[in-house]
Amino acid sequence: MPAPQCASCGKARAALRRPRSGQALCGACFCTAFEAEVLHTVVAGRLLPPGAVVAVGASGGKDSTVLAHVLRELAPRLGVSLQLVAVDEGIGGYRDAALAAVRRQAARWELPLTIVAYADLFGGWTMDAVARSTAGSGRSRSCCTFCGVLRRRALEEGARLVGATHVVTGHNADDMAETVLMNFLRGDAGRLARGGGLGSAGEGGALPRCRPLQLASQKEVVLYAHFRRLDYFSEECVYAPEAFRGHARHLLKLLEAARPSAVLDLVHSAERLALAPAARPPPAGACSRCGALASRTLCQACALLDGLDRGRPRLAIGKGRRGRDEVGPAVVAASGTPQEEQQEQVQPPAQKEAVPAVLTF
Ligand code: SF4
Ligand code: ZN
């Protein structure tokens, strides 16, 4: 059957059917619609005020590549300026190639790029060194636990370095739905209640953070990258989490097959959750070492680094607490952490993503 005419311009042949609406669009009209939807997310959510200096967390992967490209298109209308901030976790054989992709993007799009390295920020600790130190303790799990906490801190440091007023990350709707599902399955009410919304306002002196792609499906992010011919890095991290997130991802695919709106339904469900007064955490204090918000003497990042420096990483990552494999360490109460103390959502492992074949004519 020949492809129908594009439902928007009526001139070109449609190249895809949008997963949610079923609308048949040509590539150009799809990209325009995708950008308009991100613009609406940012404006309606008042995520980035005019004049904001926006640090885009750039990993070289598809999500942050699409985010940077879309925001570059929207920047004149939003009245914001962009800075790419990349984090070098010190993962041999993986991050170097990913950073090369970020450098190419910065050069092509003429965006300033700053790279901050774990080794410089965290007393010489790289993820490879952390992996050696935590060997035998469930390697991939431990690595992602450390990495998520440290990346959040590193991105904040990099953003401050370039004078940013806001931080944006490329998490899409599927990433968020996986996280919601994981928190449900773990019974982690505290994280569920905090996980809603499009970002955090910046408590305790931290920069405001948001996720402008949070309502965009992964399929459409891949399609946007395809039609805009974006160059991104798609190899899997050598410490890619193979534990719980993989199960949540698989379950989500099954749910989505039965109910196409399952991904967004899960994202929105988290927005509507609120903790009962009795379950609310006590007011947060300040980390005695770095001043960040903390529910204990040390914030998560300082506690992790302290455990590493003392040669006791197992203490820092907890001793087999249920459901703590990819999220915060045992030194912090499971449902009592302030928002700024949350780790950066673990970067889902990059996968070589083919353009969804069923969507193209
Ligand atoms: Fe860090 Fe992501 Fe690699 Fe885990 S998979 S170690 S979170 S880069
Ligand atoms: Zn601290």
mmCIF file of N, CA and C in Angstrom, residues 51-56 75 79-83 111:
data_model
loop_
_atom_site.group_PDB
_atom_site.id
_atom_site.type_symbol
_atom_site.label_atom_id
_atom_site.label_comp_id
_atom_site.label_asym_id
_atom_site.label_seq_id
_atom_site.Cartn_x
_atom_site.Cartn_y
_atom_site.Cartn_z
ATOM 1 N N GLY A 51 16.280 34.474 29.557
ATOM 2 C CA GLY A 51 17.525 34.925 30.180
ATOM 3 C C GLY A 51 18.294 33.804 30.855
ATOM 4 N N ALA A 52 17.678 32.626 30.951
ATOM 5 C CA ALA A 52 18.359 31.514 31.637
ATOM 6 C C ALA A 52 19.600 31.081 30.864
ATOM 7 N N VAL A 53 20.640 30.738 31.610
ATOM 8 C CA VAL A 53 21.821 30.103 31.026
ATOM 9 C C VAL A 53 21.679 28.611 31.345
ATOM 10 N N VAL A 54 21.477 27.831 30.294
ATOM 11 C CA VAL A 54 21.069 26.442 30.477
ATOM 12 C C VAL A 54 22.239 25.490 30.234
ATOM 13 N N ALA A 55 22.586 24.730 31.262
ATOM 14 C CA ALA A 55 23.612 23.696 31.111
ATOM 15 C C ALA A 55 22.921 22.415 30.662
ATOM 16 N N VAL A 56 23.261 21.950 29.466
ATOM 17 C CA VAL A 56 22.676 20.717 28.933
ATOM 18 C C VAL A 56 23.618 19.566 29.265
ATOM 19 N N ALA A 75 16.010 27.870 21.341
ATOM 20 C CA ALA A 75 16.657 28.879 22.196
ATOM 21 C C ALA A 75 16.256 30.314 21.856
ATOM 22 N N GLY A 79 14.489 32.541 24.531
ATOM 23 C CA GLY A 79 15.348 33.606 25.064
ATOM 24 C C GLY A 79 16.387 33.069 26.040
ATOM 25 N N VAL A 80 16.866 31.842 25.797
ATOM 26 C CA VAL A 80 17.868 31.262 26.699
ATOM 27 C C VAL A 80 19.162 31.021 25.925
ATOM 28 N N SER A 81 20.266 30.878 26.651
ATOM 29 C CA SER A 81 21.525 30.490 26.013
ATOM 30 C C SER A 81 21.934 29.122 26.540
ATOM 31 N N LEU A 82 22.669 28.389 25.714
ATOM 32 C CA LEU A 82 22.994 27.001 26.038
ATOM 33 C C LEU A 82 24.485 26.792 26.254
ATOM 34 N N GLN A 83 24.805 25.898 27.164
ATOM 35 C CA GLN A 83 26.172 25.434 27.396
ATOM 36 C C GLN A 83 26.109 23.923 27.469
ATOM 37 N N LEU A 111 28.283 25.301 19.915
ATOM 38 C CA LEU A 111 27.881 25.477 21.314
ATOM 39 C C LEU A 111 29.103 25.305 22.207
#
